[in-house]
Amino acid sequence: MLHRVSIKTRSRVEFQNITRAVQEVVDSSRVENGVCYVFVPHTTAAVTLNEQADPSVVEDIAEKLDALVPQHGGYHHSEGNSPAHIKASLFGSSVMVPVDGGRLVLGTWQGIFFCEFDGPRSRSVLVKILPDSR
Amino acid sequence: MLHRVSIKTRSRVEFQNITRAVQEVVDSSRVENGVCYVFVPHTTAAVTLNEQADPSVVEDIAEKLDALVPQHGGYHHSEGNSPAHIKASLFGSSVMVPVDGGRLVLGTWQGIFFCEFDGPRSRSVLVKILPDSR
Amino acid sequence: MLHRVSIKTRSRVEFQNITRAVQEVVDSSRVENGVCYVFVPHTTAAVTLNEQADPSVVEDIAEKLDALVPQHGGYHHSEGNSPAHIKASLFGSSVMVPVDGGRLVLGTWQGIFFCEFDGPRSRSVLVKILPDSR
């Protein structure tokens, strides 16, 4: 009931569109109606919904986050990736998307993005479908 | 099982209290105990819980967000609404509220706010009640 | 089905690790598989997942939030705690964690933190376990 989707990121900061992979989990679950829950088991990455039509949107999001939470800035944590931890909590570790007729109910422009803030790394997201009770 | 609530916003940035409309969906569902899930199918709007007693609270939130993510600032996305996309991911596309005895379980000061970041527009939120399994 | 966990905070800003208390609710529910939902019924506090191994991580998060949303800055709300309200919406009022075999499915470094932004206060979080339907 808990499906793992593997992700490989190639940059320090990267928004990877995982909409198709999540829809495939919905397909394999054969659930017609319910909610799809996507969870990130990492502390320097996140998941968000945003526009997938124009890739410059997530580019703008990533750049603005870098400006708000700069790479260097007197952090205590010795690993040097405190900015990634901060961004992870700002964006959050999970999203929920309605499922109707076996399809993710996304707005016209919405896609599901895995947000890498401390890559490149091998990552995973966990996907669970909560079917409507009958 | 998926209810659409229509919203009309009148400004570029506006926090609209939708608590009563969401409670009405709970009422019509006749669910006594469970969780109420509110989803925004837009990429330049969000939903959040915050204080509904003093309207100056959401005014402060909106102004601070505008200061952190200013309207103009060298964005790539040609439509000019990148700040709205960034705010949408900072706040998130859904909230969950417990339901107990047919009522939303909100703290004393909490209300549910639709957050318009690129209005005025006709918008909608999707509401789904997840009843406790028996 | 809705469990209240009481929390006592000791500072204005404090990230309190509540992972063990939440796991205890999962234990007492005897649910083997499902999702654990943690809800904050306050408007000047939040809940987030982040690293629990090195306490300097949440220290960095708290300090950066204070820098982004300073205590004083021309806010309208007369109670003087607008920064706490703004941080609450940036971080969000709930998290969801998968449950598998009766255990919270957290990543290696992840812990659940109650985020106090306007303490010290007596607080509570509500925890609900959504069991998989059979």
Short mmCIF file of C-alpha atoms in Angstrom, two decimals:
data_model
loop_
_atom_site.label_atom_id
_atom_site.label_comp_id
_atom_site.label_asym_id
_atom_site.label_seq_id
_atom_site.Cartn_x
_atom_site.Cartn_y
_atom_site.Cartn_z
CA MET A 1 0.00 0.00 0.00
CA LEU A 2 3.11 2.26 0.31
CA HIS A 3 4.87 2.68 -3.04
CA ARG A 4 8.43 3.95 -3.37
CA VAL A 5 9.37 6.06 -6.39
CA SER A 6 13.12 6.40 -6.95
CA ILE A 7 14.53 9.73 -8.05
CA LYS A 8 18.00 10.71 -9.22
CA THR A 9 18.85 14.40 -9.06
CA ARG A 10 21.72 15.97 -10.97
CA SER A 11 22.19 19.43 -9.42
CA ARG A 12 22.38 21.05 -6.00
CA VAL A 13 18.95 22.58 -6.54
CA GLU A 14 16.53 20.95 -8.95
CA PHE A 15 12.75 20.80 -9.36
CA GLN A 16 11.96 17.45 -10.96
CA ASN A 17 8.49 16.86 -12.41
CA ILE A 18 7.20 13.56 -10.97
CA THR A 19 3.56 13.88 -12.06
CA ARG A 20 3.71 10.96 -14.48
CA ALA A 21 5.42 8.64 -11.97
CA VAL A 22 2.76 9.46 -9.35
CA GLN A 23 -0.07 8.89 -11.86
CA GLU A 24 1.47 5.46 -12.59
CA VAL A 25 1.16 4.58 -8.90
CA VAL A 26 -2.49 5.65 -9.01
CA ASP A 27 -2.99 3.48 -12.12
CA SER A 28 -1.43 0.42 -10.51
CA SER A 29 -3.56 0.87 -7.36
CA ARG A 30 -6.77 0.61 -9.42
CA VAL A 31 -8.35 3.08 -7.01
CA GLU A 32 -11.06 5.08 -8.75
CA ASN A 33 -11.80 7.73 -6.12
CA GLY A 34 -9.82 8.94 -3.15
CA VAL A 35 -6.77 11.00 -2.29
CA CYS A 36 -3.16 10.52 -3.37
CA TYR A 37 -0.60 11.27 -0.68
CA VAL A 38 3.05 11.95 -1.65
CA PHE A 39 5.63 11.93 1.16
CA VAL A 40 9.34 12.89 1.10
CA PRO A 41 11.43 10.95 3.69
CA HIS A 42 14.33 13.43 3.46
CA THR A 43 15.22 16.58 5.43
CA THR A 44 16.92 18.52 2.61
CA ALA A 45 14.27 18.02 -0.06
CA ALA A 46 10.55 18.73 -0.40
CA VAL A 47 7.55 18.28 -2.67
CA THR A 48 5.31 20.99 -4.11
CA LEU A 49 2.61 21.61 -6.70
CA ASN A 50 3.23 24.34 -9.23
CA GLU A 51 3.12 25.18 -12.94
CA GLN A 52 4.51 22.55 -15.26
CA ALA A 53 3.76 24.26 -18.61
CA ASP A 54 6.58 26.83 -18.57
CA PRO A 55 9.83 25.53 -16.99
CA SER A 56 10.91 29.10 -16.21
CA VAL A 57 8.37 29.14 -13.35
CA VAL A 58 10.20 26.57 -11.23
CA GLU A 59 13.48 28.22 -12.24
CA ASP A 60 12.18 31.48 -10.76
CA ILE A 61 11.03 29.66 -7.62
CA ALA A 62 14.43 28.02 -7.12
CA GLU A 63 16.32 31.29 -7.67
CA LYS A 64 14.11 33.26 -5.29
CA LEU A 65 14.52 30.60 -2.60
CA ASP A 66 18.31 30.81 -3.05
CA ALA A 67 18.08 34.58 -2.62
CA LEU A 68 15.94 34.32 0.53
CA VAL A 69 18.04 31.54 2.07
CA PRO A 70 21.58 32.04 0.72
CA GLN A 71 24.13 29.21 0.62
CA HIS A 72 26.48 31.00 3.04
CA GLY A 73 25.31 32.97 6.02
CA GLY A 74 26.70 32.09 9.45
CA TYR A 75 24.85 28.81 10.01
CA HIS A 76 25.67 26.56 13.00
CA HIS A 77 25.11 23.12 11.43
CA SER A 78 28.57 21.89 10.44
CA GLU A 79 27.57 19.96 7.33
CA GLY A 80 27.04 23.21 5.44
CA ASN A 81 23.58 22.31 4.15
CA SER A 82 21.44 24.33 6.57
CA PRO A 83 19.90 26.33 3.69
CA ALA A 84 18.54 23.05 2.27
CA HIS A 85 17.02 22.13 5.65
CA ILE A 86 15.38 25.55 5.93
CA LYS A 87 13.92 25.36 2.40
CA ALA A 88 12.61 21.86 3.14
CA SER A 89 10.52 23.13 6.05
CA LEU A 90 9.33 26.19 4.10
CA PHE A 91 7.95 23.99 1.31
CA GLY A 92 6.93 20.94 3.33
CA SER A 93 7.37 17.20 3.17
CA SER A 94 4.10 16.09 1.61
CA VAL A 95 1.30 16.98 -0.79
CA MET A 96 -2.16 15.51 -1.25
CA VAL A 97 -3.98 15.42 -4.59
CA PRO A 98 -7.58 14.28 -5.12
CA VAL A 99 -8.16 11.19 -7.31
CA ASP A 100 -11.32 11.01 -9.41
CA GLY A 101 -12.11 8.29 -11.94
CA GLY A 102 -8.59 6.92 -11.53
CA ARG A 103 -6.93 10.25 -12.43
CA LEU A 104 -5.07 12.81 -10.32
CA VAL A 105 -7.30 15.89 -10.13
CA LEU A 106 -4.78 18.62 -10.95
CA GLY A 107 -5.55 22.14 -12.15
CA THR A 108 -4.81 23.03 -15.76
CA TRP A 109 -1.25 24.17 -15.01
CA GLN A 110 -0.43 22.04 -11.98
CA GLY A 111 2.29 19.41 -11.85
CA ILE A 112 3.89 17.60 -8.89
CA PHE A 113 7.54 18.56 -8.35
CA PHE A 114 10.17 16.86 -6.23
CA CYS A 115 12.33 19.70 -4.86
CA GLU A 116 16.00 18.83 -4.44
CA PHE A 117 17.80 21.35 -2.25
CA ASP A 118 21.06 19.47 -1.50
CA GLY A 119 21.86 17.38 -4.56
CA PRO A 120 22.91 15.67 -6.60
CA ARG A 121 21.64 12.59 -4.74
CA SER A 122 19.64 9.39 -5.02
CA ARG A 123 16.26 10.12 -3.46
CA SER A 124 12.87 8.57 -3.08
CA VAL A 125 9.29 9.59 -2.44
CA LEU A 126 6.62 7.40 -0.87
CA VAL A 127 3.17 7.38 -2.44
CA LYS A 128 0.03 6.08 -0.80
CA ILE A 129 -3.50 6.09 -2.20
CA LEU A 130 -6.29 6.62 0.33
CA PRO A 131 -9.41 5.19 -1.35
CA ASP A 132 -12.86 6.54 -0.54
CA SER A 133 -14.63 4.31 1.94
CA ARG A 134 -17.78 2.72 0.59
CA MET B 1 -17.53 13.04 -2.83
CA LEU B 2 -15.47 15.96 -4.21
CA HIS B 3 -17.20 19.30 -3.66
CA ARG B 4 -16.30 22.46 -5.55
CA VAL B 5 -16.57 25.81 -3.78
CA SER B 6 -16.51 28.82 -6.13
CA ILE B 7 -14.60 31.93 -5.11
CA LYS B 8 -14.44 35.38 -6.65
CA THR B 9 -11.48 37.53 -5.68
CA ARG B 10 -11.37 41.29 -6.15
CA SER B 11 -7.71 42.28 -5.68
CA ARG B 12 -4.26 41.11 -6.78
CA VAL B 13 -3.58 39.82 -3.27
CA GLU B 14 -6.48 38.85 -1.03
CA PHE B 15 -7.02 36.50 1.90
CA GLN B 16 -10.66 35.38 1.75
CA ASN B 17 -12.19 33.65 4.76
CA ILE B 18 -13.84 30.44 3.50
CA THR B 19 -14.45 28.79 6.88
CA ARG B 20 -18.24 28.99 6.63
CA ALA B 21 -18.34 27.61 3.07
CA VAL B 22 -16.14 24.66 4.10
CA GLN B 23 -18.31 23.98 7.18
CA GLU B 24 -21.34 23.88 4.86
CA VAL B 25 -19.67 21.11 2.85
CA VAL B 26 -19.07 19.21 6.10
CA ASP B 27 -22.76 19.71 7.02
CA SER B 28 -24.01 18.42 3.66
CA SER B 29 -21.73 15.37 3.89
CA ARG B 30 -23.39 14.30 7.16
CA VAL B 31 -20.01 12.93 8.26
CA GLU B 32 -19.71 13.04 12.05
CA ASN B 33 -16.03 12.21 12.49
CA GLY B 34 -13.11 12.33 10.11
CA VAL B 35 -10.86 14.81 8.36
CA CYS B 36 -11.76 17.66 6.02
CA TYR B 37 -9.35 18.13 3.13
CA VAL B 38 -9.30 21.44 1.22
CA PHE B 39 -7.40 21.53 -2.09
CA VAL B 40 -6.53 24.49 -4.36
CA PRO B 41 -6.29 23.52 -8.07
CA HIS B 42 -4.39 26.71 -8.98
CA THR B 43 -0.68 27.57 -9.18
CA THR B 44 -0.91 31.25 -8.16
CA ALA B 45 -3.14 30.81 -5.10
CA ALA B 46 -2.96 28.84 -1.86
CA VAL B 47 -4.89 27.94 1.27
CA THR B 48 -3.83 28.50 4.88
CA LEU B 49 -5.14 28.50 8.45
CA ASN B 50 -4.63 31.64 10.50
CA GLU B 51 -6.37 34.12 12.79
CA GLN B 52 -9.83 35.24 11.70
CA ALA B 53 -10.69 37.46 14.69
CA ASP B 54 -8.56 40.49 13.75
CA PRO B 55 -8.41 41.16 9.98
CA SER B 56 -5.12 43.04 10.41
CA VAL B 57 -3.37 39.68 10.91
CA VAL B 58 -3.91 38.50 7.33
CA GLU B 59 -3.15 42.04 6.15
CA ASP B 60 0.26 41.77 7.87
CA ILE B 61 0.82 38.33 6.34
CA ALA B 62 0.02 39.58 2.83
CA GLU B 63 2.25 42.65 3.19
CA LYS B 64 5.19 40.66 4.55
CA LEU B 65 4.90 38.15 1.70
CA ASP B 66 4.94 41.05 -0.77
CA ALA B 67 8.10 42.37 0.89
CA LEU B 68 9.83 38.96 0.81
CA VAL B 69 8.77 38.21 -2.77
CA PRO B 70 8.44 41.60 -4.50
CA GLN B 71 6.32 42.10 -7.64
CA HIS B 72 9.33 43.07 -9.74
CA GLY B 73 12.71 41.44 -9.47
CA GLY B 74 14.28 39.95 -12.58
CA TYR B 75 12.05 36.91 -13.00
CA HIS B 76 12.28 34.69 -16.12
CA HIS B 77 8.61 33.68 -16.49
CA SER B 78 7.19 36.02 -19.12
CA GLU B 79 3.66 36.30 -17.71
CA GLY B 80 4.90 38.51 -14.89
CA ASN B 81 3.26 36.52 -12.11
CA SER B 82 6.26 34.60 -10.80
CA PRO B 83 5.88 36.15 -7.33
CA ALA B 84 2.39 34.59 -7.12
CA HIS B 85 3.79 31.17 -8.09
CA ILE B 86 6.53 31.45 -5.45
CA LYS B 87 4.07 32.44 -2.71
CA ALA B 88 1.79 29.55 -3.71
CA SER B 89 4.55 27.01 -3.02
CA LEU B 90 5.59 28.75 0.21
CA PHE B 91 2.05 28.46 1.61
CA GLY B 92 0.98 25.20 -0.01
CA SER B 93 -1.98 23.91 -1.98
CA SER B 94 -3.97 22.12 0.71
CA VAL B 95 -4.94 22.05 4.38
CA MET B 96 -6.50 19.33 6.50
CA VAL B 97 -8.80 20.03 9.45
CA PRO B 98 -10.19 17.41 11.87
CA VAL B 99 -13.97 16.90 11.97
CA ASP B 100 -15.60 15.94 15.26
CA GLY B 101 -19.34 15.67 15.86
CA GLY B 102 -19.99 17.18 12.43
CA ARG B 103 -17.93 20.32 13.17
CA LEU B 104 -14.53 21.48 11.90
CA VAL B 105 -12.14 21.27 14.86
CA LEU B 106 -10.48 24.68 14.66
CA GLY B 107 -8.57 26.45 17.41
CA THR B 108 -10.18 29.49 19.06
CA TRP B 109 -8.66 31.94 16.58
CA GLN B 110 -8.32 29.75 13.50
CA GLY B 111 -10.13 30.30 10.23
CA ILE B 112 -9.55 28.84 6.76
CA PHE B 113 -8.32 31.39 4.22
CA PHE B 114 -8.15 31.15 0.46
CA CYS B 115 -5.00 33.08 -0.51
CA GLU B 116 -5.25 34.91 -3.84
CA PHE B 117 -1.83 35.98 -5.11
CA ASP B 118 -2.65 36.88 -8.73
CA GLY B 119 -6.18 38.27 -8.78
CA PRO B 120 -8.75 39.38 -9.32
CA ARG B 121 -9.97 36.05 -10.71
CA SER B 122 -12.70 33.42 -10.55
CA ARG B 123 -11.27 30.58 -8.49
CA SER B 124 -12.36 27.37 -6.86
CA VAL B 125 -11.33 25.04 -4.08
CA LEU B 126 -12.12 21.34 -3.87
CA VAL B 127 -13.30 19.94 -0.55
CA LYS B 128 -13.39 16.27 0.36
CA ILE B 129 -14.42 14.73 3.67
CA LEU B 130 -12.52 11.62 4.73
CA PRO B 131 -14.81 9.86 7.20
CA ASP B 132 -13.41 7.68 9.97
CA SER B 133 -13.61 4.02 9.02
CA ARG B 134 -15.85 1.98 11.30
CA MET C 1 -10.09 8.83 17.51
CA LEU C 2 -8.64 12.35 18.01
CA HIS C 3 -5.81 12.37 20.54
CA ARG C 4 -4.56 15.51 22.24
CA VAL C 5 -0.86 15.81 23.09
CA SER C 6 -0.06 18.59 25.56
CA ILE C 7 3.05 20.69 25.08
CA LYS C 8 4.71 23.24 27.30
CA THR C 9 7.11 25.64 25.60
CA ARG C 10 9.72 27.68 27.44
CA SER C 11 10.92 30.32 24.96
CA ARG C 12 9.48 32.75 22.45
CA VAL C 13 10.77 30.57 19.62
CA GLU C 14 11.34 26.88 20.22
CA PHE C 15 11.38 23.72 18.09
CA GLN C 16 10.27 20.87 20.35
CA ASN C 17 10.80 17.30 19.19
CA ILE C 18 7.46 15.47 19.58
CA THR C 19 8.33 12.33 17.60
CA ARG C 20 8.16 10.02 20.63
CA ALA C 21 4.81 11.42 21.82
CA VAL C 22 3.32 10.95 18.36
CA GLN C 23 4.66 7.38 18.11
CA GLU C 24 2.97 6.68 21.45
CA VAL C 25 -0.36 7.71 19.96
CA VAL C 26 0.28 5.35 17.05
CA ASP C 27 1.09 2.58 19.55
CA SER C 28 -2.09 3.13 21.54
CA SER C 29 -4.20 3.14 18.35
CA ARG C 30 -2.99 -0.39 17.47
CA VAL C 31 -3.18 0.61 13.81
CA GLU C 32 -0.67 -1.35 11.76
CA ASN C 33 -0.86 0.49 8.44
CA GLY C 34 -2.17 3.91 7.52
CA VAL C 35 -1.28 7.55 7.84
CA CYS C 36 -0.64 9.61 10.97
CA TYR C 37 -2.02 13.14 10.82
CA VAL C 38 -0.69 15.80 13.25
CA PHE C 39 -2.66 19.04 13.53
CA VAL C 40 -1.83 22.30 15.36
CA PRO C 41 -4.94 24.20 16.57
CA HIS C 42 -2.97 27.45 17.06
CA THR C 43 -2.28 30.45 14.83
CA THR C 44 1.17 31.35 16.16
CA ALA C 45 2.70 27.87 16.09
CA ALA C 46 3.28 25.20 13.46
CA VAL C 47 4.52 21.65 12.93
CA THR C 48 7.30 20.49 10.61
CA LEU C 49 9.51 17.53 9.80
CA ASN C 50 13.25 18.09 9.86
CA GLU C 51 16.55 16.70 11.14
CA GLN C 52 16.57 15.51 14.73
CA ALA C 53 20.16 14.20 14.91
CA ASP C 54 21.96 17.54 15.18
CA PRO C 55 20.07 20.16 17.24
CA SER C 56 21.93 22.96 15.45
CA VAL C 57 19.74 22.32 12.38
CA VAL C 58 16.52 23.54 14.00
CA GLU C 59 18.52 26.34 15.64
CA ASP C 60 19.57 27.48 12.15
CA ILE C 61 15.97 27.21 10.93
CA ALA C 62 14.64 29.30 13.82
CA GLU C 63 17.32 31.97 13.39
CA LYS C 64 16.81 32.25 9.65
CA LEU C 65 13.03 32.60 10.13
CA ASP C 66 13.68 35.38 12.64
CA ALA C 67 15.88 37.12 10.08
CA LEU C 68 13.29 36.80 7.29
CA VAL C 69 10.37 37.84 9.51
CA PRO C 70 11.85 40.18 12.15
CA GLN C 71 10.15 40.83 15.49
CA HIS C 72 9.67 44.52 14.75
CA GLY C 73 8.72 45.89 11.39
CA GLY C 74 5.65 48.08 11.07
CA TYR C 75 2.95 45.47 11.55
CA HIS C 76 -0.72 46.45 11.91
CA HIS C 77 -1.90 43.74 14.35
CA SER C 78 -1.85 45.38 17.76
CA GLU C 79 -0.89 42.32 19.81
CA GLY C 80 2.67 42.50 18.50
CA ASN C 81 2.87 38.87 17.44
CA SER C 82 2.34 39.24 13.69
CA PRO C 83 5.75 37.65 12.97
CA ALA C 84 4.54 34.48 14.72
CA HIS C 85 1.35 34.43 12.61
CA ILE C 86 3.38 34.86 9.41
CA LYS C 87 5.79 32.03 10.34
CA ALA C 88 2.84 29.78 11.19
CA SER C 89 1.45 30.09 7.65
CA LEU C 90 4.89 29.68 6.07
CA PHE C 91 5.43 26.35 7.87
CA GLY C 92 1.85 25.10 7.98
CA SER C 93 -0.54 23.67 10.55
CA SER C 94 -0.27 19.95 9.87
CA VAL C 95 1.98 17.13 8.75
CA MET C 96 1.18 13.60 7.61
CA VAL C 97 3.52 10.65 8.16
CA PRO C 98 2.98 7.12 6.81
CA VAL C 99 2.50 4.29 9.32
CA ASP C 100 3.79 0.83 8.44
CA GLY C 101 3.81 -2.14 10.79
CA GLY C 102 2.73 0.12 13.65
CA ARG C 103 5.70 2.48 13.20
CA LEU C 104 5.93 6.02 11.84
CA VAL C 105 7.78 5.80 8.51
CA LEU C 106 10.33 8.58 8.94
CA GLY C 107 13.53 9.04 6.97
CA THR C 108 16.86 8.37 8.73
CA TRP C 109 17.22 11.94 9.96
CA GLN C 110 13.58 12.99 10.23
CA GLY C 111 11.82 13.95 13.45
CA ILE C 112 8.50 15.70 14.07
CA PHE C 113 8.89 19.18 15.58
CA PHE C 114 6.30 21.39 17.20
CA CYS C 115 7.30 24.96 16.24
CA GLU C 116 6.56 27.56 18.90
CA PHE C 117 6.72 31.10 17.48
CA ASP C 118 5.05 33.07 20.30
CA GLY C 119 5.95 31.36 23.56
CA PRO C 120 6.34 30.45 26.24
CA ARG C 121 2.84 28.94 26.31
CA SER C 122 0.80 25.82 27.05
CA ARG C 123 -0.01 24.28 23.68
CA SER C 124 -1.47 21.14 22.23
CA VAL C 125 -1.41 19.15 19.02
CA LEU C 126 -4.16 16.84 17.81
CA VAL C 127 -3.16 13.46 16.39
CA LYS C 128 -5.39 11.21 14.34
CA ILE C 129 -4.50 7.88 12.77
CA LEU C 130 -6.14 7.13 9.42
CA PRO C 131 -6.01 3.34 9.08
CA ASP C 132 -5.84 1.68 5.68
CA SER C 133 -9.26 0.44 4.62
CA ARG C 134 -9.45 -3.31 4.20
#
